[in-house]
PDB file of C-alpha atoms and ligand atoms in Angstrom:
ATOM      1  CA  UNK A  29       6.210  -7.470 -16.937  1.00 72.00           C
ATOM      2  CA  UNK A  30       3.888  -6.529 -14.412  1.00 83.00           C
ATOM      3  CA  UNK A  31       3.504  -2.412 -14.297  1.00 95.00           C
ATOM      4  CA  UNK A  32       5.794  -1.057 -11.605  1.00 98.00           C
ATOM      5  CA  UNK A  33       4.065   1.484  -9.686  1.00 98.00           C
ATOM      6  CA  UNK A  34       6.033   3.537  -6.924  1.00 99.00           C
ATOM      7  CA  UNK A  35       3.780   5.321  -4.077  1.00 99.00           C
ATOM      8  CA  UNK A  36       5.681   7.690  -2.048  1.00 99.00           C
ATOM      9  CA  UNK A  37       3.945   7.147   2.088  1.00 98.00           C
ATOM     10  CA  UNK A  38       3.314  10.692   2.882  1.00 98.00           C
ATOM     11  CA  UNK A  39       3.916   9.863   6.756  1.00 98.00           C
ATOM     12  CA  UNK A  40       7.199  10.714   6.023  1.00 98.00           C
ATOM     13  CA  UNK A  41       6.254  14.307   4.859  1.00 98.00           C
ATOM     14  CA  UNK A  42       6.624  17.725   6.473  1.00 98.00           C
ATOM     15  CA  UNK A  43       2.735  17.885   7.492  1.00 98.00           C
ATOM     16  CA  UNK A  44       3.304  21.467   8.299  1.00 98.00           C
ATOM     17  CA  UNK A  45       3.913  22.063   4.435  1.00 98.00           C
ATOM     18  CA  UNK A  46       1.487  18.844   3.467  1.00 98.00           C
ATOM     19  CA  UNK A  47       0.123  20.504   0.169  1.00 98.00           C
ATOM     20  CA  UNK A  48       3.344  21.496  -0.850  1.00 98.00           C
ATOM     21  CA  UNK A  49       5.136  17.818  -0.460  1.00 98.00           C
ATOM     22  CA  UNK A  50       2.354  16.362  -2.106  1.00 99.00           C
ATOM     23  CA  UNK A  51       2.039  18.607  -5.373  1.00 98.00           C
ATOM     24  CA  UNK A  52       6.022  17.858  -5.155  1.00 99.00           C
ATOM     25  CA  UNK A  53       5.917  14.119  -5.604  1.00 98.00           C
ATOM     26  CA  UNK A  54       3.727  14.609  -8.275  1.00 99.00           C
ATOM     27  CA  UNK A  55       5.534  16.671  -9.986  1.00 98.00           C
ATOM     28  CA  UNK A  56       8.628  14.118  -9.208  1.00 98.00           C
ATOM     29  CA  UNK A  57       6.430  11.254 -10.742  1.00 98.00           C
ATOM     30  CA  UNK A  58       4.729   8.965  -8.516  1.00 98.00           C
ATOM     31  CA  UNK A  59       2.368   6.892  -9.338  1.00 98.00           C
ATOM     32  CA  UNK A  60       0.397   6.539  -6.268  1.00 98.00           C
ATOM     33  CA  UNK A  61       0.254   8.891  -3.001  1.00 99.00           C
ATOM     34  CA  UNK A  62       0.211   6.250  -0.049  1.00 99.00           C
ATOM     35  CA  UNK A  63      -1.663   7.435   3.168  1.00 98.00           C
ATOM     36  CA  UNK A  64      -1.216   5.912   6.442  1.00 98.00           C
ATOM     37  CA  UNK A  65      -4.144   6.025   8.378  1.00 98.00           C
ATOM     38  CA  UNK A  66      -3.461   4.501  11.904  1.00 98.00           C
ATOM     39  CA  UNK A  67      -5.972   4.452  14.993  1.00 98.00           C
ATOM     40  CA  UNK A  68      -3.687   3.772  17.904  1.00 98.00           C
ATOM     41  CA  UNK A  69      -5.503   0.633  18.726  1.00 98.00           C
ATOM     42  CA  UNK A  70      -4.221  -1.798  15.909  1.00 98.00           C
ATOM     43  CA  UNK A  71      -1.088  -0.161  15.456  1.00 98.00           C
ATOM     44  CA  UNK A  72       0.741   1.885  18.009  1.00 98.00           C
ATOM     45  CA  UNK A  73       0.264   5.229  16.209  1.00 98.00           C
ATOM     46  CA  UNK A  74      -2.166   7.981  15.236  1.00 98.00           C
ATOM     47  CA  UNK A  75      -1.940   9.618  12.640  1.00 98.00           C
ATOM     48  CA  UNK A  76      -4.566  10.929  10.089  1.00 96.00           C
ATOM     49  CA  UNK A  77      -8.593  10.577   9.506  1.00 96.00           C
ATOM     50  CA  UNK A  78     -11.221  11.873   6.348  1.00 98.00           C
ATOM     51  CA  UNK A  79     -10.183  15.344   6.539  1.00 98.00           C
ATOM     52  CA  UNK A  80      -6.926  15.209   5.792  1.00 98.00           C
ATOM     53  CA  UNK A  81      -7.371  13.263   3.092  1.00 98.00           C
ATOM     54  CA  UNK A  82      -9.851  15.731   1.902  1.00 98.00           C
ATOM     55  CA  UNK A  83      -6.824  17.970   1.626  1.00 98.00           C
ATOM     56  CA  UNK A  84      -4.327  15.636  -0.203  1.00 98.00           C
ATOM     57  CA  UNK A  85      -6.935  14.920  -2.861  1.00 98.00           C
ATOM     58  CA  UNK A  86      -7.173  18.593  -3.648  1.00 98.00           C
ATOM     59  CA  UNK A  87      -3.469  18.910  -3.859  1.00 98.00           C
ATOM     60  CA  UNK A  88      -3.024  15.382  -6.349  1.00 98.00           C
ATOM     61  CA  UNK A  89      -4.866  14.094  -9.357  1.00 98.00           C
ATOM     62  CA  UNK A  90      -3.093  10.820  -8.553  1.00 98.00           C
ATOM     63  CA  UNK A  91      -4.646   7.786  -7.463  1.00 98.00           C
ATOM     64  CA  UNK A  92      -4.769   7.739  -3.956  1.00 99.00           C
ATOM     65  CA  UNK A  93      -3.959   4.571  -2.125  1.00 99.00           C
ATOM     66  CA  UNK A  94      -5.404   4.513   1.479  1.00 99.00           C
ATOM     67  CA  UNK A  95      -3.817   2.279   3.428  1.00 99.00           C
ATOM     68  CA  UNK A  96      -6.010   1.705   6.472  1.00 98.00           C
ATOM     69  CA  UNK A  97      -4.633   0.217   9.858  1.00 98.00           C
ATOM     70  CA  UNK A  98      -8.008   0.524  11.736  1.00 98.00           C
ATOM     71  CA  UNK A  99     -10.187  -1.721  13.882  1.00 98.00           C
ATOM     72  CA  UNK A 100     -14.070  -1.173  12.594  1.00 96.00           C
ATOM     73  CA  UNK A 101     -12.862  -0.210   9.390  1.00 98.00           C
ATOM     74  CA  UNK A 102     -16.211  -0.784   8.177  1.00 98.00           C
ATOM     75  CA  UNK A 103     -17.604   1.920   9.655  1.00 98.00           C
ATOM     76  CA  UNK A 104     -15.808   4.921   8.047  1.00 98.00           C
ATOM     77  CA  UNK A 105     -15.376   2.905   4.245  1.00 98.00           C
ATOM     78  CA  UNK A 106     -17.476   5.386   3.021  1.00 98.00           C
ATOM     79  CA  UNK A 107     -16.258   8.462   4.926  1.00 98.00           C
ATOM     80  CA  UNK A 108     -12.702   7.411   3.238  1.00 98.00           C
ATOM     81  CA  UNK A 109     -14.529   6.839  -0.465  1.00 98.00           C
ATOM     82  CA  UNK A 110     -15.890  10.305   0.099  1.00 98.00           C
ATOM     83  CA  UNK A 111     -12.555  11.860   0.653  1.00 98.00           C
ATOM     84  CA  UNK A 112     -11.347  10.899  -2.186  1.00 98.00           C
ATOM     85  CA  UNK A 113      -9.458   7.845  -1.871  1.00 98.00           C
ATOM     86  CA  UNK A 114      -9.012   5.646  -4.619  1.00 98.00           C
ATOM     87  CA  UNK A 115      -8.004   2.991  -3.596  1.00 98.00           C
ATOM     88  CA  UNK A 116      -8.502   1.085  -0.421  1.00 99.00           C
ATOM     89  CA  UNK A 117      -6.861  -1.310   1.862  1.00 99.00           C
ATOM     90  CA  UNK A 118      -7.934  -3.109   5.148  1.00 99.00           C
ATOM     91  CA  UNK A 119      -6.005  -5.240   6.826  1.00 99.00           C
ATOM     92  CA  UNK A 120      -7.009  -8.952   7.382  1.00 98.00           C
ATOM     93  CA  UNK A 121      -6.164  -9.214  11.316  1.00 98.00           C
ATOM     94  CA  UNK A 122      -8.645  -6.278  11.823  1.00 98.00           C
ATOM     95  CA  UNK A 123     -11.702  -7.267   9.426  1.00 98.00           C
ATOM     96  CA  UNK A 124     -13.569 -10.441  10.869  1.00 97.00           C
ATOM     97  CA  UNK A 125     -15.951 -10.244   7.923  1.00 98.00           C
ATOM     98  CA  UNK A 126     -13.702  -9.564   5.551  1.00 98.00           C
ATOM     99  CA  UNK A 127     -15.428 -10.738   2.510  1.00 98.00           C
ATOM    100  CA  UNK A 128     -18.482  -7.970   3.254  1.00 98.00           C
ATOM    101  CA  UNK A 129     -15.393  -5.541   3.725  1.00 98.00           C
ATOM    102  CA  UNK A 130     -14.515  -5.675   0.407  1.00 98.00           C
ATOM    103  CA  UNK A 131     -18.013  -6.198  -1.285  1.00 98.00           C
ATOM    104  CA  UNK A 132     -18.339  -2.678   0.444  1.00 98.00           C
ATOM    105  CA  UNK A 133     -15.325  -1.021  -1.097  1.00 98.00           C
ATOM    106  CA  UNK A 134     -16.504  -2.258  -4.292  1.00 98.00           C
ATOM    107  CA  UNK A 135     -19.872  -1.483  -3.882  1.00 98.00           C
ATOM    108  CA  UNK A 136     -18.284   2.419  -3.612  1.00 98.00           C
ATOM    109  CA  UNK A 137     -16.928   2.267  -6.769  1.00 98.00           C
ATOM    110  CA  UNK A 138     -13.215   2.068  -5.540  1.00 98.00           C
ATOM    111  CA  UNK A 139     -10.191  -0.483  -5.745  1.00 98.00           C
ATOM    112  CA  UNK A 140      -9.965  -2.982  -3.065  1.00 98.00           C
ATOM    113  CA  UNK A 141      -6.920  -4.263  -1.196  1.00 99.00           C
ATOM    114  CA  UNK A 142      -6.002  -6.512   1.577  1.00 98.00           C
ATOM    115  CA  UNK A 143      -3.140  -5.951   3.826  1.00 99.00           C
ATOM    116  CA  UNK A 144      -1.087  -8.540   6.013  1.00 99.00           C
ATOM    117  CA  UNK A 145       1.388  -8.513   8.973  1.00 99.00           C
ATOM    118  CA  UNK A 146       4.402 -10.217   8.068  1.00 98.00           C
ATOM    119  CA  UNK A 147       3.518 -12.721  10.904  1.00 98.00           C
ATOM    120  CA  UNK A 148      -0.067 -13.759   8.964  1.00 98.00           C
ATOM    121  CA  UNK A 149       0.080 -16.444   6.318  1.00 98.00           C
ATOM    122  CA  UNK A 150      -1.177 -16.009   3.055  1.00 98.00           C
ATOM    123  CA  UNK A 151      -3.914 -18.224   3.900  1.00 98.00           C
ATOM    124  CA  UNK A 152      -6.089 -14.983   5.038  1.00 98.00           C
ATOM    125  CA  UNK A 153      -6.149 -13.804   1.575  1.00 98.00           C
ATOM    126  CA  UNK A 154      -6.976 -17.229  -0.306  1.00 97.00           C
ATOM    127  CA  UNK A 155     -10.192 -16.875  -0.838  1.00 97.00           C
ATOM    128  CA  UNK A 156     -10.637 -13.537  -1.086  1.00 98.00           C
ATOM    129  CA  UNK A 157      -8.154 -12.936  -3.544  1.00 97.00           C
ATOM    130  CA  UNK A 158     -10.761 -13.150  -6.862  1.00 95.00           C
ATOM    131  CA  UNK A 159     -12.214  -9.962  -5.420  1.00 95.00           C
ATOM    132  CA  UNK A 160      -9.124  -8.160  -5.124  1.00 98.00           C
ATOM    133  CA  UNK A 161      -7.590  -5.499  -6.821  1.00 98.00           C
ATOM    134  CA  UNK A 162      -4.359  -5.945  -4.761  1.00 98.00           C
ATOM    135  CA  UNK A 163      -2.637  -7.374  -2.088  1.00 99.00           C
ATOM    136  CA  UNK A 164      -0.414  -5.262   0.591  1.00 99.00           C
ATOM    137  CA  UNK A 165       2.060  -7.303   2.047  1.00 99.00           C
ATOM    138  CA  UNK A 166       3.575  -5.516   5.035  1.00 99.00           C
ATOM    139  CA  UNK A 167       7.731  -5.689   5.156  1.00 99.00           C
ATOM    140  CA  UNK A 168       7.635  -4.429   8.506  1.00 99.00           C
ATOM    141  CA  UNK A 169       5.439  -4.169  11.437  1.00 98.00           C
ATOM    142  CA  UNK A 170       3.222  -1.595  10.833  1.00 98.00           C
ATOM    143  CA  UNK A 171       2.845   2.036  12.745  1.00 98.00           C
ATOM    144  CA  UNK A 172       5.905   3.354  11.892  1.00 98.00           C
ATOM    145  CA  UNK A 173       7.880   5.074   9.083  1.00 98.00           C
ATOM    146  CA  UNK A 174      11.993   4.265   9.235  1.00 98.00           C
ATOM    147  CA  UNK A 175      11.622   0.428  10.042  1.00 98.00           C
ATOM    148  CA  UNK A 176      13.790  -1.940   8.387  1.00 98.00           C
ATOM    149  CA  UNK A 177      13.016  -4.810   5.715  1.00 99.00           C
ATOM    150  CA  UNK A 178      12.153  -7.964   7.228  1.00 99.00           C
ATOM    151  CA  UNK A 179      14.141 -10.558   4.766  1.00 98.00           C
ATOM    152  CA  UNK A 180      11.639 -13.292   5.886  1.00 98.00           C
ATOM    153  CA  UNK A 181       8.463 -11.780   4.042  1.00 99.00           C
ATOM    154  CA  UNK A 182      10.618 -12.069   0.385  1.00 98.00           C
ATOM    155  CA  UNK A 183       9.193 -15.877   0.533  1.00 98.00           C
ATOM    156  CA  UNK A 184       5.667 -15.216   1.070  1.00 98.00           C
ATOM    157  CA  UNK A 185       5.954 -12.211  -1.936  1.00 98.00           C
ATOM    158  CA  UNK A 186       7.146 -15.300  -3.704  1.00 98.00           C
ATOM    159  CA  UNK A 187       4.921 -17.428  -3.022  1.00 98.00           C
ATOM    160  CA  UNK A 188       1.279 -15.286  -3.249  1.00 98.00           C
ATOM    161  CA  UNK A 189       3.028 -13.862  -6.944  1.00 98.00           C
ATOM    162  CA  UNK A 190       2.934 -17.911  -8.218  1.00 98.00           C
ATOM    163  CA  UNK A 191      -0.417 -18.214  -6.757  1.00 98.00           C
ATOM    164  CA  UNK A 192      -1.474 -15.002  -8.833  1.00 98.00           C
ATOM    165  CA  UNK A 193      -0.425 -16.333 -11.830  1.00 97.00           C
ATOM    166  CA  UNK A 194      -1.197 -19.520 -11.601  1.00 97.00           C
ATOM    167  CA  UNK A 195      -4.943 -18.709 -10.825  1.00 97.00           C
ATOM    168  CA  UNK A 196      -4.955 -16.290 -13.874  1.00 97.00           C
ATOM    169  CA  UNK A 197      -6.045 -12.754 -11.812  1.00 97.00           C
ATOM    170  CA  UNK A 198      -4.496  -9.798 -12.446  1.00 96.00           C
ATOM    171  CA  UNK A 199      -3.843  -8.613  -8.337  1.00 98.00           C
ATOM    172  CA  UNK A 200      -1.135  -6.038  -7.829  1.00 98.00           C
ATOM    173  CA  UNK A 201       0.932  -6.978  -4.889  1.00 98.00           C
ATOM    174  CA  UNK A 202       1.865  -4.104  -2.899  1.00 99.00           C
ATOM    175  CA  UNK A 203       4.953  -4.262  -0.239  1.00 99.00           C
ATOM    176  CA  UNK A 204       4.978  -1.585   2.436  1.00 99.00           C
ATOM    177  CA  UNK A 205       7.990  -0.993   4.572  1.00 99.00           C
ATOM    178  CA  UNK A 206      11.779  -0.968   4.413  1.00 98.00           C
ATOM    179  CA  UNK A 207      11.539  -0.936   1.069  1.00 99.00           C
ATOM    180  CA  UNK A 208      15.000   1.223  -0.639  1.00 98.00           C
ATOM    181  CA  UNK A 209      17.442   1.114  -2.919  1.00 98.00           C
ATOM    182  CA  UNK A 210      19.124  -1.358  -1.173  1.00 98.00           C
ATOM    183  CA  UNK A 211      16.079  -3.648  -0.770  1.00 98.00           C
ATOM    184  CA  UNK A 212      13.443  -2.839  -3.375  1.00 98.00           C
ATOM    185  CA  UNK A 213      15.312  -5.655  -5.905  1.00 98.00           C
ATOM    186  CA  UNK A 214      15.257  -8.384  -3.535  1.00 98.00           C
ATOM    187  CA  UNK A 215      11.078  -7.756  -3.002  1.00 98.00           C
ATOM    188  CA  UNK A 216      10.910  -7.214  -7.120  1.00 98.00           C
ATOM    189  CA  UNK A 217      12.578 -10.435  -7.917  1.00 98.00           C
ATOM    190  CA  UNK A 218      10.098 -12.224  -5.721  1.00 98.00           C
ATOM    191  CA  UNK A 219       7.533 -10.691  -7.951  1.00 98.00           C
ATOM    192  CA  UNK A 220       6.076  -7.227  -5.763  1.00 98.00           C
ATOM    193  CA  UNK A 221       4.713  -4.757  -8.521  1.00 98.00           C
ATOM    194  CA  UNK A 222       3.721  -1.831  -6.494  1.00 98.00           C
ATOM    195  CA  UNK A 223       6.059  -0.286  -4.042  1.00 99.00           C
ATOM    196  CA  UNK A 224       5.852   1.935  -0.802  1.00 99.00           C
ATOM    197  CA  UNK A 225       8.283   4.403   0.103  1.00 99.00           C
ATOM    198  CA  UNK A 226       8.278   6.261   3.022  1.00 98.00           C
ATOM    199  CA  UNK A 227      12.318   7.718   4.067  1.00 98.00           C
ATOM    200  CA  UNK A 228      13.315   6.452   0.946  1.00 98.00           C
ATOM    201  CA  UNK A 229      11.625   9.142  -0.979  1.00 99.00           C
ATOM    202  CA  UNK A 230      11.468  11.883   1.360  1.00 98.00           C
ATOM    203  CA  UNK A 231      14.327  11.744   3.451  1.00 98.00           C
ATOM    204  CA  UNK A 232      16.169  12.471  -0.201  1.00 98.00           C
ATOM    205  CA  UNK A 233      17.149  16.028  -1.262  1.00 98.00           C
ATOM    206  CA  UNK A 234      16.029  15.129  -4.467  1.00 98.00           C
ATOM    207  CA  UNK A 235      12.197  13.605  -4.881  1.00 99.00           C
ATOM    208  CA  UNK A 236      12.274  13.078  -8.432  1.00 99.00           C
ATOM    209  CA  UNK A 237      15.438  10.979  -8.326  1.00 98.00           C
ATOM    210  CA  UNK A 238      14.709   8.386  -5.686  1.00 98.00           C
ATOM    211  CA  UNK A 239      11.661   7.881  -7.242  1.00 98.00           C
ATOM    212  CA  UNK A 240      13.197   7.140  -9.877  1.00 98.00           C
ATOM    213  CA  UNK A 241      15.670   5.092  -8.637  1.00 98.00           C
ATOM    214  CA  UNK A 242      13.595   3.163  -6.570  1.00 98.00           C
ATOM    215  CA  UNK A 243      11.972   2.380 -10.317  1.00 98.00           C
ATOM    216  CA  UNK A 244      15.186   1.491 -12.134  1.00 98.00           C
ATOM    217  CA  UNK A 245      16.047  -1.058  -9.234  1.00 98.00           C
ATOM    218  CA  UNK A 246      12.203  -2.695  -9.546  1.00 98.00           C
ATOM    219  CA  UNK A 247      12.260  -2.614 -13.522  1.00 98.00           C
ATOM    220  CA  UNK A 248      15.640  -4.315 -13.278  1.00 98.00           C
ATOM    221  CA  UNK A 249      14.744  -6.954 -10.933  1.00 98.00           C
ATOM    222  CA  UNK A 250      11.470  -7.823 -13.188  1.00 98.00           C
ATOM    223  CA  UNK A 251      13.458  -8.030 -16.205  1.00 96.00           C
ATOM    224  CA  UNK A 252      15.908 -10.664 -14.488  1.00 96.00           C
ATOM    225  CA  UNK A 253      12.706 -12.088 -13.398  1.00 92.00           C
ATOM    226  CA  UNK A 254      11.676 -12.708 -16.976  1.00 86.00           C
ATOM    227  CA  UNK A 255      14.762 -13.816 -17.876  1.00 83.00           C
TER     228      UNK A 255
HETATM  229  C1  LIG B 318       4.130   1.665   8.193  1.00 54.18           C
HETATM  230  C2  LIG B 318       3.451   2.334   7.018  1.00 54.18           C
HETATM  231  C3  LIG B 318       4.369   2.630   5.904  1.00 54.18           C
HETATM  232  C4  LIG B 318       5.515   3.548   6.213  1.00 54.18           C
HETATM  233  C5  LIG B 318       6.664   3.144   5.325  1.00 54.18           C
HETATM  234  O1  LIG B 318       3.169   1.235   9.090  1.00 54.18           O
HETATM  235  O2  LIG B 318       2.403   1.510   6.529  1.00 54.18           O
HETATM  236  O3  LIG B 318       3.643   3.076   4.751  1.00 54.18           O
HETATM  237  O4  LIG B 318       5.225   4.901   6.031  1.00 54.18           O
HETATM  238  O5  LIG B 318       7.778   3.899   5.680  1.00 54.18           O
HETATM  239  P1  LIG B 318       9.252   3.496   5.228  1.00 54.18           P
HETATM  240  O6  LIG B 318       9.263   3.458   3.729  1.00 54.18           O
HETATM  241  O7  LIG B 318      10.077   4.607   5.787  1.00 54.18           O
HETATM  242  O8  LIG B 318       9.562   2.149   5.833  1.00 54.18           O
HETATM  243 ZN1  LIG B 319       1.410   2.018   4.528  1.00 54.18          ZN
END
């Protein structure tokens, strides 16, 4: 079984208590802190930049797992590396040289990733994927916390998961979006391993059970998987 990882989005957090709601989901067990970092020209949305992060990573030892939905993403790589992401992610639509991208990340000494829309086929990551730590596959359009599972992505998860394999690489596939009890088996089963929660984690009283429910309901699915 592939390790299930959960990563709580912290767009969904009480930024006037930021500090506070990210020492609490690590006290509730995440494995990741996802960031959103959004620049109002690819997605419809601003929200964060390098100082903020700054902040989370002296609130966390966990990983964190910058999820970047910039244009000319190139051009602050290492202002992210520097405050203190861990891991990071560009999306495909909004790299042209997307190779170099990721050569870049690398070259920082951090974890590379490679997000897609739900419209853009898996195509974009084909022949990247050998220098890839993971791919993000978005389950809803991004820019906003709240948004609903689109069903359709389940088949691509599928599909990118047998490609994985059958290459032999060891890529994490990360689904962002939607993603709840009600809808974190279906994106399991299809073979996701790391899992973004937004509303799920803290629009619940209770941080420390949802993520662990959202875990139960991916363990489960993998285990049916193997099955
Ligand atoms: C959307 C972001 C997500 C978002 C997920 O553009 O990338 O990380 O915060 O939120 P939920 O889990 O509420 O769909
Ligand atoms: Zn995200």
């Amino acid at each position: 079984m592939a390790r299930i990882l959960v990563a709580p989005s912290i767009l969904s957090a009480d930024f006037g208590r930021l500090g506070d709601e990210v020492r609490a989901i690590d006290a509730a067990g995440c494995d990741y802190v996802h960031v959103d970092v959004m620049d109002g020209h690819f997605v419809p949305n601003l929200t964060i930049g390098p100082p903020v992060i700054a902040a989370v990573r002296r609130a966390t030892q966990k990983p964190l797992d910058v999820h970047l939905m910039i244009t000319n993403a190139d051009r602050y790589l290492e202002a992210y590396a520097s405050a203190g992401a861990d891991l990071i992610c560009v999306h495909a639509e909004a790299s042209p040289h997307l190779h170099r991208s990721l050569q870049t990340i690398r070259a920082l000494g951090k974890k590379a990733a490679v997000s897609l829309n739900p419209a853009t086929p898996l195509e974009a990551v084909r022949y990247v994927l050998g220098e890839l730590d993971m791919v993000l596959l978005m389950t809803v359009n991004p820019g906003f916390g709240g948004q609903s599972y689109i069903h359709a992505v389940t088949a691509k998860i599928a599909a990118l998961r047998q490609e994985i394999t059958a290459r032999g690489l060891a890529v994490d596939i990360e689904v962002d979006g939607g993603i709840a009890p009600g809808t974190i088996a279906e994106a399991a089963g299809a073979g996701a391993n790391v899992f973004v929660a937004g509303s799920a984690v803290f629009g619940a009283k209770d941080y420390a059970g949802a993520i662990g429910a959202l875990r139960a309901g991916a363990e489960a699915a993998w285990q049916r998987r193997a099955t």
